[in-house]
Coordinates of C-alpha atoms in Angstrom, one line a residue:
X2 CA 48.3 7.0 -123.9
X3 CA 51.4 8.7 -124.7
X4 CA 54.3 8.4 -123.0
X5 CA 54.0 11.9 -121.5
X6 CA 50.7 11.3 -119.8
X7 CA 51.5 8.3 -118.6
X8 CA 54.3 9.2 -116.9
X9 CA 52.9 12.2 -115.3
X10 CA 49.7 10.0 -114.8
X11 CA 52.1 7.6 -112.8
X12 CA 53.3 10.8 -110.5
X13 CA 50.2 11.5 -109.5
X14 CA 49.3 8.1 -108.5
X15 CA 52.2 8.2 -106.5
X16 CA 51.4 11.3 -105.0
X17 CA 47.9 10.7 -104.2
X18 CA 48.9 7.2 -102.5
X19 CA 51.7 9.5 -100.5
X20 CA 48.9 11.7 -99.1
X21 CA 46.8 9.0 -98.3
X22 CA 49.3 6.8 -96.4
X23 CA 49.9 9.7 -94.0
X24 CA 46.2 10.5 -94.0
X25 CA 45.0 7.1 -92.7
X26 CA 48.5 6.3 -90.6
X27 CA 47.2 3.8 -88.0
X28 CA 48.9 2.8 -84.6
X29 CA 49.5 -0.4 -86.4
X30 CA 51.1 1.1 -89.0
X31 CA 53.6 3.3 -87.3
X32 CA 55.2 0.2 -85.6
X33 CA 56.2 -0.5 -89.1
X34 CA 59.5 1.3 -90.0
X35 CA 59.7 3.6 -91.7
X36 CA 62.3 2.2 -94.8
X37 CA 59.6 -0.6 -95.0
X38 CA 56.6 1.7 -96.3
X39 CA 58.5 4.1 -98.0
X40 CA 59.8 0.8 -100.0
X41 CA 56.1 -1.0 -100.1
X42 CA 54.9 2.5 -101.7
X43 CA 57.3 2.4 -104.4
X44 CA 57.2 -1.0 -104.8
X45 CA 52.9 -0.6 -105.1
X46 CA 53.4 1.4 -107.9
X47 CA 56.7 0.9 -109.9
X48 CA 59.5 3.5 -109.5
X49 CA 57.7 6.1 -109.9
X50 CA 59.0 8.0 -106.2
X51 CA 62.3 10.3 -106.3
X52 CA 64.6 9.9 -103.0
X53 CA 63.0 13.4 -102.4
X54 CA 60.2 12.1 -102.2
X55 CA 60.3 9.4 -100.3
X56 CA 62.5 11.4 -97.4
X57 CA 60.0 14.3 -97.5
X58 CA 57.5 10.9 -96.9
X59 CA 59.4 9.8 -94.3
X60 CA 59.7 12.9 -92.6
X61 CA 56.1 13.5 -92.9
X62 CA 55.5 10.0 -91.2
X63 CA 58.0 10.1 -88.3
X64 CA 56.1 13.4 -87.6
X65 CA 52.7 11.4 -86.9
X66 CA 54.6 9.3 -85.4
X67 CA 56.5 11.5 -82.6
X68 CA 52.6 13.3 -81.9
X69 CA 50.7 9.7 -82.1
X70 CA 53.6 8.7 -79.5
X71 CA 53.7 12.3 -77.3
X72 CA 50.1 11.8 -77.0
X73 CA 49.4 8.3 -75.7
X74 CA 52.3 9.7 -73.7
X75 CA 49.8 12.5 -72.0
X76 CA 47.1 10.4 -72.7
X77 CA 49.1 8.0 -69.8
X78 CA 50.4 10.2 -67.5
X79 CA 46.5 11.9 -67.3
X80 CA 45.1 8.4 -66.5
X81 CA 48.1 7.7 -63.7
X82 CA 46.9 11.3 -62.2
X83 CA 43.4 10.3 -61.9
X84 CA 44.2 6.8 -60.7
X85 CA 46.6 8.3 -57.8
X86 CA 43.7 11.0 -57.0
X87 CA 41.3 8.3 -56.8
X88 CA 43.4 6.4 -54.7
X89 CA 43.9 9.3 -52.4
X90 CA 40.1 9.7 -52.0
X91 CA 39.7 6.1 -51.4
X92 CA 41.7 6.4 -48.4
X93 CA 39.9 9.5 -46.9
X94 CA 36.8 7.6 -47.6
X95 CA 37.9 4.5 -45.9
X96 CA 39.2 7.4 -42.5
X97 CA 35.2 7.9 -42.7
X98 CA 33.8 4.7 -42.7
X99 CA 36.4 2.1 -41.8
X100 CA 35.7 0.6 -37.8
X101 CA 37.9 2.2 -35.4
X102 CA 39.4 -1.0 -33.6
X103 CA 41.6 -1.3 -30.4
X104 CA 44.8 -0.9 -31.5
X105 CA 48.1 0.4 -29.1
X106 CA 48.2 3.9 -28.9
X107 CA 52.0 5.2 -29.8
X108 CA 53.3 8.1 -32.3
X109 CA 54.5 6.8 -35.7
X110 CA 55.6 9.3 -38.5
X111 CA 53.7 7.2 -40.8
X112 CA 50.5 8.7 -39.5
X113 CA 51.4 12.5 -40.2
X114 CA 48.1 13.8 -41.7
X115 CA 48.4 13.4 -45.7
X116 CA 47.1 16.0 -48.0
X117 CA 44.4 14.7 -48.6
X118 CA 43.4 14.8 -45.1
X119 CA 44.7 18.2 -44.8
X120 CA 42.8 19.5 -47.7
X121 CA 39.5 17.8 -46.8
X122 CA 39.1 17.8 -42.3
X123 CA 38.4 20.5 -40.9
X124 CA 42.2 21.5 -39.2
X125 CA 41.7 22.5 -35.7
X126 CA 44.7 23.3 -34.4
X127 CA 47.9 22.3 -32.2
X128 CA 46.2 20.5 -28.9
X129 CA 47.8 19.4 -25.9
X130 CA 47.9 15.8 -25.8
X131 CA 47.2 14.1 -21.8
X132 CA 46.5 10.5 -21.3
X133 CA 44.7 8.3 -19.2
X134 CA 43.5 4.9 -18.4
X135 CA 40.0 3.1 -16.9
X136 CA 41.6 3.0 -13.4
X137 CA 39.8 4.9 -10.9
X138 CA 42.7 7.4 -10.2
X139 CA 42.0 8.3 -14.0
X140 CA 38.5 8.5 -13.7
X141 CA 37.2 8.2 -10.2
X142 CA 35.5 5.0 -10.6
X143 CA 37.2 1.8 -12.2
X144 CA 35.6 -0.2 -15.4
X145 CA 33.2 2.9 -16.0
X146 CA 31.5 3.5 -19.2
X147 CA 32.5 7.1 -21.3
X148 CA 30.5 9.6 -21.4
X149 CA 29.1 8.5 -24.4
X150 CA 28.1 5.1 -23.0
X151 CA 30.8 3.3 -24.7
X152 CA 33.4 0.8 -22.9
X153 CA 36.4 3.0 -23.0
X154 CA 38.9 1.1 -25.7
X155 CA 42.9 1.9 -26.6
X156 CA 43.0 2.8 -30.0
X157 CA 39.2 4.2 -30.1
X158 CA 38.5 6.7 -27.2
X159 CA 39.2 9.7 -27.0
X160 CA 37.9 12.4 -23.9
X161 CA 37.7 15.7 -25.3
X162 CA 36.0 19.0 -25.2
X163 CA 32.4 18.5 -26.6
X164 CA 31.7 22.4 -27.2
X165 CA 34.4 21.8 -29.4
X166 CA 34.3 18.8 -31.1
X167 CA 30.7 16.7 -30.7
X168 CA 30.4 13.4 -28.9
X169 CA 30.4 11.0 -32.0
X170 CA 33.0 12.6 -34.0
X171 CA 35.8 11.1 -35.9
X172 CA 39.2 12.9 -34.8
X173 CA 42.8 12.5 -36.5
X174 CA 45.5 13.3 -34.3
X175 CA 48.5 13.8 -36.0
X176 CA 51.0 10.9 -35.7
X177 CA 48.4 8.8 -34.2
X178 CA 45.9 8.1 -36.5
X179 CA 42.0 8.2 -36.0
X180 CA 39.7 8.2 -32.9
X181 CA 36.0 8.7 -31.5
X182 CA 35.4 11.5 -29.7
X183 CA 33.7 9.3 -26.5
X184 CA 34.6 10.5 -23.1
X185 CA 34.5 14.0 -21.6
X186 CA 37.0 15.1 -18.3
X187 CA 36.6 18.1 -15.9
X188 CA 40.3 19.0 -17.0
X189 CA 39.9 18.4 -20.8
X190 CA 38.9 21.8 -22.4
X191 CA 39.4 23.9 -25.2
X192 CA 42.7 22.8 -27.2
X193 CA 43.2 19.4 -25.2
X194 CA 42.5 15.9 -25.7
X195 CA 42.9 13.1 -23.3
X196 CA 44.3 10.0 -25.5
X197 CA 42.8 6.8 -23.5
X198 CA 45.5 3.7 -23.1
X199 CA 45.1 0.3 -21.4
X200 CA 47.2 1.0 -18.0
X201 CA 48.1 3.7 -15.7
X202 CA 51.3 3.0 -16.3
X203 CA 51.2 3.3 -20.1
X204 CA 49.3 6.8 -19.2
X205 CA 52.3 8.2 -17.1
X206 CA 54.9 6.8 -19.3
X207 CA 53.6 8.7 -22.5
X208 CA 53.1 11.9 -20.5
X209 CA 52.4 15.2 -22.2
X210 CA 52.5 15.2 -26.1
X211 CA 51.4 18.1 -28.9
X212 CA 49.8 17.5 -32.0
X213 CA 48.1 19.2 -35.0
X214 CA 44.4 17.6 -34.9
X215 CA 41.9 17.9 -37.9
X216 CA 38.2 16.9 -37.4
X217 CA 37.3 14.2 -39.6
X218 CA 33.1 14.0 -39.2

């Protein structure tokens, strides 16, 4: 072969291995730097590669690189969406199904109704907030059962206005977190809720409140 083919020959060796270098670029490979393919190219077939062509090789592989890195970028940031989404849902499912335990009734700004909540209950306004205990000044008789047939509990029952909100029902009072709809009152209609607490005390001392309430199920 003449000395003119074969270095023309060598070129497009060169050239083809350039092409195929940035063709088949894996992740593995663009941890490598740069300088250290550029020299294993030219050291895989001689020195054959101009310092044109090994910049515009560069170049064309820190390009890969950048999109390979700008999308495992979005690639991450669409996963950590989806995971906080999912996480969201989670805890609206868990309003839904968790046991609604005695607890102390008091406000806390940690239970302001989330997004989700808002986006997903049925909002049903701003209702007056009364409270009352299982004294018989509160309800006539001491120790009686709700209206349900429940044993009234802090932290659970609720007396409330059934044409509005059903017997049964799962209520989130704003700033006090979730409750059953249990117990009825001649005085509790329309936008008002009677919030049950332990003593008659307790009841006078939290007085009147407002909230925003959204109907769970």
């Amino acid at each position: 072969m003449s000395h003119y083919l074969r270095k023309h020959a060598s070129k497009l060796i060169a050239a083809a291995l350039v092409v195929n270098a940035v063709a088949s670029v894996s992740a593995a490979a663009l941890e490598q730097p740069v300088a250290v393919l550029s020299s294993n190219l030219s050291s895989s077939v001689g020195t054959v590669l101009t310092s044109d062509q090994i910049t515009t090789a560069a170049q064309t592989l820190a390009k890969v690189k950048a999109e390979a890195e700008a999308k495992a970028k979005a690639e991450a940031a669409a996963k950590a969406k989806a995971a906080a989404e999912a996480a969201k849902k989670a805890a609206y499912s868990k309003l839904l199904t968790d046991p609604v335990t005695a607890k102390t009734v008091s406000y806390s700004s940690s239970l302001l109704a989330s997004d989700m909540i808002k986006a997903n209950a049925k909002p049903l306004g701003n209702y007056k907030l009364t409270f009352y205990c299982p004294c018989a000044v509160c309800n006539g008789v001491a120790g009686a059962k709700t209206a349900s047939g429940t044993t009234p509990t802090e932290g659970r029952t609720i007396a409330v206005d059934p044409s509005i909100i059903p017997l049964g029902s799962r209520v989130y009072v704003e700033g006090y977190g979730v409750f059953i709809a249990e117990d009825t009152g001649g005085a509790v209609r329309n936008n008002k809720i009677d919030i049950l607490v332990s003593s008659h005390s307790r009841a006078y001392e939290l007085g009147v409140q407002s909230a925003n309430v959204y109907l769970l199920g």
